[in-house]
PDB file of C-alpha atoms in Angstrom:
ATOM      1  CA  UNK A   1     -13.090   5.907 -11.247  1.00 89.00           C
ATOM      2  CA  UNK A   2     -10.452   7.641  -9.192  1.00 94.00           C
ATOM      3  CA  UNK A   3      -7.241   8.707 -10.886  1.00 97.00           C
ATOM      4  CA  UNK A   4      -4.186   9.793  -8.933  1.00 98.00           C
ATOM      5  CA  UNK A   5      -1.349  11.549 -10.767  1.00 98.00           C
ATOM      6  CA  UNK A   6       1.824  12.295  -8.849  1.00 98.00           C
ATOM      7  CA  UNK A   7       4.613  14.791  -9.397  1.00 98.00           C
ATOM      8  CA  UNK A   8       7.901  13.838 -10.998  1.00 97.00           C
ATOM      9  CA  UNK A   9      11.099  12.359  -9.645  1.00 98.00           C
ATOM     10  CA  UNK A  10      13.222  14.371  -7.232  1.00 98.00           C
ATOM     11  CA  UNK A  11      16.882  14.336  -6.251  1.00 98.00           C
ATOM     12  CA  UNK A  12      17.680  15.857  -2.865  1.00 98.00           C
ATOM     13  CA  UNK A  13      20.717  16.273  -0.665  1.00 98.00           C
ATOM     14  CA  UNK A  14      20.818  14.882   2.863  1.00 97.00           C
ATOM     15  CA  UNK A  15      19.141  17.237   5.306  1.00 97.00           C
ATOM     16  CA  UNK A  16      16.859  18.775   2.700  1.00 98.00           C
ATOM     17  CA  UNK A  17      13.080  18.436   2.382  1.00 98.00           C
ATOM     18  CA  UNK A  18      10.941  17.092  -0.427  1.00 98.00           C
ATOM     19  CA  UNK A  19       7.301  17.743  -1.238  1.00 98.00           C
ATOM     20  CA  UNK A  20       5.429  15.281  -3.439  1.00 98.00           C
ATOM     21  CA  UNK A  21       2.026  16.074  -4.900  1.00 98.00           C
ATOM     22  CA  UNK A  22      -0.878  13.818  -5.851  1.00 98.00           C
ATOM     23  CA  UNK A  23      -3.602  15.227  -8.091  1.00 98.00           C
ATOM     24  CA  UNK A  24      -7.036  13.604  -7.817  1.00 97.00           C
ATOM     25  CA  UNK A  25      -9.512  13.318 -10.644  1.00 96.00           C
ATOM     26  CA  UNK A  26     -12.775  11.463 -10.971  1.00 95.00           C
ATOM     27  CA  UNK A  27     -13.696  12.334  -7.400  1.00 95.00           C
ATOM     28  CA  UNK A  28     -13.027  15.264  -5.111  1.00 93.00           C
ATOM     29  CA  UNK A  29     -10.410  15.050  -2.418  1.00 91.00           C
ATOM     30  CA  UNK A  30     -13.066  15.616   0.240  1.00 90.00           C
ATOM     31  CA  UNK A  31     -14.717  12.336  -0.793  1.00 90.00           C
ATOM     32  CA  UNK A  32     -11.547  10.343  -0.192  1.00 92.00           C
ATOM     33  CA  UNK A  33      -9.174   9.341   2.580  1.00 92.00           C
ATOM     34  CA  UNK A  34      -5.715   9.892   1.121  1.00 95.00           C
ATOM     35  CA  UNK A  35      -2.737   7.939   2.395  1.00 96.00           C
ATOM     36  CA  UNK A  36       0.949   7.727   1.565  1.00 98.00           C
ATOM     37  CA  UNK A  37       3.002   4.553   1.226  1.00 98.00           C
ATOM     38  CA  UNK A  38       6.660   4.274   0.356  1.00 98.00           C
ATOM     39  CA  UNK A  39       8.889   1.548  -1.030  1.00 98.00           C
ATOM     40  CA  UNK A  40      12.668   1.583  -0.786  1.00 98.00           C
ATOM     41  CA  UNK A  41      14.547  -0.030  -3.689  1.00 97.00           C
ATOM     42  CA  UNK A  42      14.063  -3.797  -3.612  1.00 95.00           C
ATOM     43  CA  UNK A  43      12.076  -3.587  -0.368  1.00 97.00           C
ATOM     44  CA  UNK A  44       8.480  -3.900   0.747  1.00 97.00           C
ATOM     45  CA  UNK A  45       5.659  -1.427   1.244  1.00 98.00           C
ATOM     46  CA  UNK A  46       5.674   0.921   4.222  1.00 97.00           C
ATOM     47  CA  UNK A  47       2.639   2.955   5.304  1.00 96.00           C
ATOM     48  CA  UNK A  48       3.548   6.534   6.252  1.00 97.00           C
ATOM     49  CA  UNK A  49       0.244   8.048   7.233  1.00 95.00           C
ATOM     50  CA  UNK A  50      -3.178   9.105   6.078  1.00 94.00           C
ATOM     51  CA  UNK A  51      -6.250  11.199   6.614  1.00 91.00           C
ATOM     52  CA  UNK A  52      -8.991  10.129   8.993  1.00 88.00           C
ATOM     53  CA  UNK A  53     -12.215  11.707   7.718  1.00 83.00           C
ATOM     54  CA  UNK A  54     -14.074  10.804  10.919  1.00 83.00           C
ATOM     55  CA  UNK A  55     -12.340  13.505  12.915  1.00 85.00           C
ATOM     56  CA  UNK A  56     -10.543  15.435  10.185  1.00 86.00           C
ATOM     57  CA  UNK A  57      -7.110  14.521  11.482  1.00 90.00           C
ATOM     58  CA  UNK A  58      -4.066  13.135   9.723  1.00 93.00           C
ATOM     59  CA  UNK A  59      -2.541  10.092  11.375  1.00 93.00           C
ATOM     60  CA  UNK A  60       1.180   9.496  10.916  1.00 95.00           C
ATOM     61  CA  UNK A  61       3.126   6.311  11.398  1.00 94.00           C
ATOM     62  CA  UNK A  62       5.220   6.630  14.524  1.00 93.00           C
ATOM     63  CA  UNK A  63       8.410   6.164  12.529  1.00 94.00           C
ATOM     64  CA  UNK A  64       7.783   9.408  10.622  1.00 95.00           C
ATOM     65  CA  UNK A  65       6.286  11.526  13.395  1.00 93.00           C
ATOM     66  CA  UNK A  66       7.876  14.962  13.439  1.00 95.00           C
ATOM     67  CA  UNK A  67       9.414  14.558   9.987  1.00 97.00           C
ATOM     68  CA  UNK A  68       6.417  14.172   7.704  1.00 98.00           C
ATOM     69  CA  UNK A  69       3.535  16.524   6.956  1.00 98.00           C
ATOM     70  CA  UNK A  70       0.568  15.550   4.806  1.00 97.00           C
ATOM     71  CA  UNK A  71      -1.690  18.308   3.565  1.00 96.00           C
ATOM     72  CA  UNK A  72      -4.529  18.778   1.137  1.00 95.00           C
ATOM     73  CA  UNK A  73      -5.621  21.606  -1.147  1.00 96.00           C
ATOM     74  CA  UNK A  74      -9.296  20.954  -1.725  1.00 93.00           C
ATOM     75  CA  UNK A  75      -9.545  23.838  -4.204  1.00 96.00           C
ATOM     76  CA  UNK A  76      -7.322  21.912  -6.619  1.00 97.00           C
ATOM     77  CA  UNK A  77      -7.997  18.367  -5.325  1.00 96.00           C
ATOM     78  CA  UNK A  78      -4.316  17.895  -4.703  1.00 97.00           C
ATOM     79  CA  UNK A  79      -2.724  16.105  -1.758  1.00 97.00           C
ATOM     80  CA  UNK A  80       0.821  16.720  -0.631  1.00 98.00           C
ATOM     81  CA  UNK A  81       3.390  14.801   1.379  1.00 98.00           C
ATOM     82  CA  UNK A  82       6.420  16.662   2.686  1.00 98.00           C
ATOM     83  CA  UNK A  83       9.302  14.791   4.286  1.00 98.00           C
ATOM     84  CA  UNK A  84      12.069  16.755   5.988  1.00 97.00           C
ATOM     85  CA  UNK A  85      15.591  16.058   7.262  1.00 97.00           C
ATOM     86  CA  UNK A  86      16.125  13.620   4.434  1.00 98.00           C
ATOM     87  CA  UNK A  87      18.716  10.890   4.732  1.00 97.00           C
ATOM     88  CA  UNK A  88      19.930   8.251   2.294  1.00 97.00           C
ATOM     89  CA  UNK A  89      17.510   5.699   3.797  1.00 97.00           C
ATOM     90  CA  UNK A  90      14.624   7.857   2.566  1.00 98.00           C
ATOM     91  CA  UNK A  91      15.499   7.014  -1.033  1.00 98.00           C
ATOM     92  CA  UNK A  92      12.309   5.323  -2.191  1.00 98.00           C
ATOM     93  CA  UNK A  93       9.291   5.447  -4.432  1.00 98.00           C
ATOM     94  CA  UNK A  94       6.507   7.328  -2.690  1.00 98.00           C
ATOM     95  CA  UNK A  95       2.909   6.471  -3.535  1.00 98.00           C
ATOM     96  CA  UNK A  96      -0.354   8.181  -2.733  1.00 98.00           C
ATOM     97  CA  UNK A  97      -3.157   5.676  -2.324  1.00 97.00           C
ATOM     98  CA  UNK A  98      -6.822   5.792  -1.460  1.00 95.00           C
ATOM     99  CA  UNK A  99     -10.073   3.915  -1.140  1.00 85.00           C
ATOM    100  CA  UNK A 100     -13.690   4.794  -1.796  1.00 84.00           C
ATOM    101  CA  UNK A 101     -14.754   2.981   1.338  1.00 81.00           C
ATOM    102  CA  UNK A 102     -14.290   3.695   5.030  1.00 79.00           C
ATOM    103  CA  UNK A 103     -12.186   0.572   5.344  1.00 79.00           C
ATOM    104  CA  UNK A 104      -8.565   1.490   4.748  1.00 90.00           C
ATOM    105  CA  UNK A 105      -7.377  -0.762   2.001  1.00 95.00           C
ATOM    106  CA  UNK A 106      -6.177   0.806  -1.227  1.00 95.00           C
ATOM    107  CA  UNK A 107      -7.904   0.216  -4.507  1.00 93.00           C
ATOM    108  CA  UNK A 108      -6.453   3.302  -6.159  1.00 96.00           C
ATOM    109  CA  UNK A 109      -2.768   4.195  -6.346  1.00 98.00           C
ATOM    110  CA  UNK A 110      -0.724   6.950  -7.894  1.00 98.00           C
ATOM    111  CA  UNK A 111       2.033   5.995 -10.297  1.00 98.00           C
ATOM    112  CA  UNK A 112       4.708   6.650  -7.692  1.00 98.00           C
ATOM    113  CA  UNK A 113       7.377   9.319  -7.304  1.00 98.00           C
ATOM    114  CA  UNK A 114      11.025   8.349  -6.960  1.00 98.00           C
ATOM    115  CA  UNK A 115      12.853  10.432  -4.392  1.00 98.00           C
ATOM    116  CA  UNK A 116      16.617   9.986  -4.387  1.00 98.00           C
ATOM    117  CA  UNK A 117      18.645  11.316  -1.471  1.00 98.00           C
ATOM    118  CA  UNK A 118      22.291  11.634  -2.353  1.00 96.00           C
ATOM    119  CA  UNK A 119      25.153  13.975  -1.621  1.00 94.00           C
TER     120      UNK A 119
ATOM    121  CA  UNK B   1       1.909  -2.011  16.018  1.00 91.00           C
ATOM    122  CA  UNK B   2       0.629  -5.203  14.428  1.00 94.00           C
ATOM    123  CA  UNK B   3       3.409  -7.105  12.685  1.00 96.00           C
ATOM    124  CA  UNK B   4       2.479  -8.967   9.504  1.00 97.00           C
ATOM    125  CA  UNK B   5       4.678 -11.909   8.542  1.00 98.00           C
ATOM    126  CA  UNK B   6       4.466 -13.461   5.094  1.00 98.00           C
ATOM    127  CA  UNK B   7       5.786 -16.853   4.058  1.00 95.00           C
ATOM    128  CA  UNK B   8       7.532 -18.070   2.125  1.00 96.00           C
ATOM    129  CA  UNK B   9       9.680 -15.165   0.977  1.00 97.00           C
ATOM    130  CA  UNK B  10       9.956 -16.757  -2.457  1.00 97.00           C
ATOM    131  CA  UNK B  11       7.716 -19.368  -4.038  1.00 97.00           C
ATOM    132  CA  UNK B  12       8.793 -21.197  -7.198  1.00 96.00           C
ATOM    133  CA  UNK B  13       5.820 -22.501  -9.145  1.00 95.00           C
ATOM    134  CA  UNK B  14       5.280 -23.845 -12.645  1.00 95.00           C
ATOM    135  CA  UNK B  15       2.600 -22.267 -14.860  1.00 95.00           C
ATOM    136  CA  UNK B  16      -0.714 -23.995 -14.348  1.00 95.00           C
ATOM    137  CA  UNK B  17       0.125 -25.087 -10.819  1.00 96.00           C
ATOM    138  CA  UNK B  18      -1.487 -23.892  -7.599  1.00 97.00           C
ATOM    139  CA  UNK B  19       0.226 -21.324  -5.388  1.00 97.00           C
ATOM    140  CA  UNK B  20      -0.520 -20.887  -1.701  1.00 98.00           C
ATOM    141  CA  UNK B  21       0.783 -17.809   0.107  1.00 98.00           C
ATOM    142  CA  UNK B  22       0.554 -17.244   3.855  1.00 98.00           C
ATOM    143  CA  UNK B  23       0.221 -14.137   5.986  1.00 98.00           C
ATOM    144  CA  UNK B  24       0.259 -14.143   9.781  1.00 98.00           C
ATOM    145  CA  UNK B  25      -0.638 -11.267  12.098  1.00 98.00           C
ATOM    146  CA  UNK B  26       0.966 -10.745  15.510  1.00 97.00           C
ATOM    147  CA  UNK B  27      -2.518 -10.191  16.959  1.00 96.00           C
ATOM    148  CA  UNK B  28      -6.024 -10.641  15.664  1.00 96.00           C
ATOM    149  CA  UNK B  29      -7.050  -8.373  12.787  1.00 96.00           C
ATOM    150  CA  UNK B  30     -10.466 -10.035  12.395  1.00 96.00           C
ATOM    151  CA  UNK B  31     -11.142 -10.053   8.641  1.00 97.00           C
ATOM    152  CA  UNK B  32      -9.544  -6.657   8.029  1.00 96.00           C
ATOM    153  CA  UNK B  33      -6.941  -7.990   5.652  1.00 97.00           C
ATOM    154  CA  UNK B  34      -6.125  -7.080   2.052  1.00 98.00           C
ATOM    155  CA  UNK B  35      -3.864  -8.654  -0.549  1.00 98.00           C
ATOM    156  CA  UNK B  36      -2.013  -6.823  -3.319  1.00 98.00           C
ATOM    157  CA  UNK B  37      -0.060  -7.854  -6.373  1.00 98.00           C
ATOM    158  CA  UNK B  38       2.917  -5.808  -7.530  1.00 98.00           C
ATOM    159  CA  UNK B  39       4.873  -6.184 -10.748  1.00 98.00           C
ATOM    160  CA  UNK B  40       8.246  -4.507 -11.365  1.00 96.00           C
ATOM    161  CA  UNK B  41       7.972  -0.789 -11.974  1.00 95.00           C
ATOM    162  CA  UNK B  42       4.262  -0.715 -11.195  1.00 97.00           C
ATOM    163  CA  UNK B  43       2.134   0.389  -8.278  1.00 98.00           C
ATOM    164  CA  UNK B  44       0.497  -2.343  -6.216  1.00 98.00           C
ATOM    165  CA  UNK B  45      -2.876  -3.644  -7.379  1.00 98.00           C
ATOM    166  CA  UNK B  46      -5.622  -4.584  -4.932  1.00 97.00           C
ATOM    167  CA  UNK B  47      -6.644  -8.233  -5.257  1.00 98.00           C
ATOM    168  CA  UNK B  48      -8.587  -9.106  -2.108  1.00 98.00           C
ATOM    169  CA  UNK B  49     -10.135  -7.155   0.761  1.00 97.00           C
ATOM    170  CA  UNK B  50     -12.060  -8.277   3.800  1.00 96.00           C
ATOM    171  CA  UNK B  51      -9.798 -11.355   3.741  1.00 98.00           C
ATOM    172  CA  UNK B  52     -11.852 -13.077   1.040  1.00 98.00           C
ATOM    173  CA  UNK B  53     -13.641 -10.597  -1.243  1.00 97.00           C
ATOM    174  CA  UNK B  54     -12.138 -10.178  -4.687  1.00 98.00           C
ATOM    175  CA  UNK B  55     -11.694  -6.607  -5.855  1.00 96.00           C
ATOM    176  CA  UNK B  56     -13.337  -5.443  -9.059  1.00 94.00           C
ATOM    177  CA  UNK B  57     -11.955  -7.154 -12.142  1.00 96.00           C
ATOM    178  CA  UNK B  58      -9.853  -9.717 -10.288  1.00 98.00           C
ATOM    179  CA  UNK B  59     -10.032 -13.203 -11.854  1.00 97.00           C
ATOM    180  CA  UNK B  60     -11.700 -16.015  -9.956  1.00 97.00           C
ATOM    181  CA  UNK B  61      -8.417 -17.972  -9.782  1.00 97.00           C
ATOM    182  CA  UNK B  62      -7.438 -15.624  -6.928  1.00 98.00           C
ATOM    183  CA  UNK B  63      -9.018 -16.473  -3.599  1.00 98.00           C
ATOM    184  CA  UNK B  64      -8.423 -15.393  -0.035  1.00 98.00           C
ATOM    185  CA  UNK B  65      -9.274 -17.092   3.220  1.00 98.00           C
ATOM    186  CA  UNK B  66      -8.669 -16.863   6.936  1.00 98.00           C
ATOM    187  CA  UNK B  67      -9.518 -14.636   9.867  1.00 97.00           C
ATOM    188  CA  UNK B  68      -7.953 -13.588  13.132  1.00 97.00           C
ATOM    189  CA  UNK B  69      -4.224 -14.122  12.730  1.00 98.00           C
ATOM    190  CA  UNK B  70      -3.856 -16.614   9.862  1.00 98.00           C
ATOM    191  CA  UNK B  71      -4.582 -15.813   6.237  1.00 98.00           C
ATOM    192  CA  UNK B  72      -4.015 -17.456   2.879  1.00 98.00           C
ATOM    193  CA  UNK B  73      -3.979 -16.234  -0.701  1.00 98.00           C
ATOM    194  CA  UNK B  74      -4.452 -19.011  -3.235  1.00 98.00           C
ATOM    195  CA  UNK B  75      -3.876 -18.746  -6.956  1.00 97.00           C
ATOM    196  CA  UNK B  76      -5.556 -21.836  -8.349  1.00 94.00           C
ATOM    197  CA  UNK B  77      -3.744 -22.131 -11.679  1.00 93.00           C
ATOM    198  CA  UNK B  78      -0.852 -19.775 -12.233  1.00 95.00           C
ATOM    199  CA  UNK B  79      -0.847 -17.797 -15.442  1.00 95.00           C
ATOM    200  CA  UNK B  80       2.232 -16.071 -16.849  1.00 94.00           C
ATOM    201  CA  UNK B  81       0.916 -12.689 -15.739  1.00 95.00           C
ATOM    202  CA  UNK B  82       0.647 -13.845 -12.113  1.00 97.00           C
ATOM    203  CA  UNK B  83       4.388 -14.001 -11.502  1.00 94.00           C
ATOM    204  CA  UNK B  84       4.870 -11.014  -9.218  1.00 97.00           C
ATOM    205  CA  UNK B  85       5.300 -10.000  -5.588  1.00 98.00           C
ATOM    206  CA  UNK B  86       2.297 -10.285  -3.276  1.00 98.00           C
ATOM    207  CA  UNK B  87       1.737  -8.276  -0.107  1.00 98.00           C
ATOM    208  CA  UNK B  88      -0.801  -8.553   2.673  1.00 98.00           C
ATOM    209  CA  UNK B  89      -1.967  -5.504   4.624  1.00 98.00           C
ATOM    210  CA  UNK B  90      -4.017  -5.248   7.802  1.00 97.00           C
ATOM    211  CA  UNK B  91      -6.360  -2.358   8.464  1.00 95.00           C
ATOM    212  CA  UNK B  92      -7.890  -3.446  11.741  1.00 93.00           C
ATOM    213  CA  UNK B  93      -8.993  -0.752  14.144  1.00 83.00           C
ATOM    214  CA  UNK B  94      -7.547   2.151  12.179  1.00 81.00           C
ATOM    215  CA  UNK B  95      -6.923   4.962  13.172  1.00 81.00           C
ATOM    216  CA  UNK B  96      -6.292   3.645  16.645  1.00 79.00           C
ATOM    217  CA  UNK B  97      -3.763   1.186  15.244  1.00 83.00           C
ATOM    218  CA  UNK B  98      -1.360   1.853  12.381  1.00 89.00           C
ATOM    219  CA  UNK B  99      -1.790   0.172   9.022  1.00 94.00           C
ATOM    220  CA  UNK B 100       0.907  -2.390   8.346  1.00 96.00           C
ATOM    221  CA  UNK B 101       2.064  -4.479   5.399  1.00 97.00           C
ATOM    222  CA  UNK B 102       3.721  -7.859   5.292  1.00 98.00           C
ATOM    223  CA  UNK B 103       7.196  -8.186   3.832  1.00 97.00           C
ATOM    224  CA  UNK B 104       5.946  -9.772   0.617  1.00 98.00           C
ATOM    225  CA  UNK B 105       6.125 -13.117  -1.189  1.00 98.00           C
ATOM    226  CA  UNK B 106       7.730 -13.275  -4.604  1.00 98.00           C
ATOM    227  CA  UNK B 107       6.107 -15.833  -6.889  1.00 97.00           C
ATOM    228  CA  UNK B 108       8.618 -16.863  -9.517  1.00 96.00           C
ATOM    229  CA  UNK B 109       8.623 -19.250 -12.423  1.00 91.00           C
ATOM    230  CA  UNK B 110       9.949 -22.694 -11.591  1.00 89.00           C
TER     231      UNK B 110
END
């Protein structure tokens, strides 16, 4: 069983950056393809990006290109998602999510981290 | 980017009745389609992958069908715990194409 435990809620001012962590247990991070999905209040799910283990690259959704960075610390089995130049529209719950298969659907999710952007 | 369109936005169903949810893709995604259930304050839960395969622990009243551009999630006899929002997600040809979710269908008590 994979368990994903995320860092706590954050409140940020417009223009700032936020870094959310996702700690993996049950498996090692190198055995997984970690992705990030966000959900604005009352809205649907939005994929932000994820790791492609085939070539070792992280693929970002075009919408977030240049503003998001996803990294991994394999020594602690922790994944990170950093989003910069925050604006009010970035207020959302951010989830890490993964699968044990090569097909990218998500059978394991973190509990979510609420990021609030407000002046 | 493949656009996923779910209908209806809201479905009002009585307990014990059948619910049929639709998901349409703007281009073929073969059978690379998953369904999730989400309850308020919770992370999504995987129900179906490969368009029709139930995930581990998912009751048999949930079934998925379709391929190409048209997909259906059927809940054969709604239980109280099934009232939630349901999302479809395509994962066809990743990483060459982005993953995308549908806008969701809320199943509410009639």
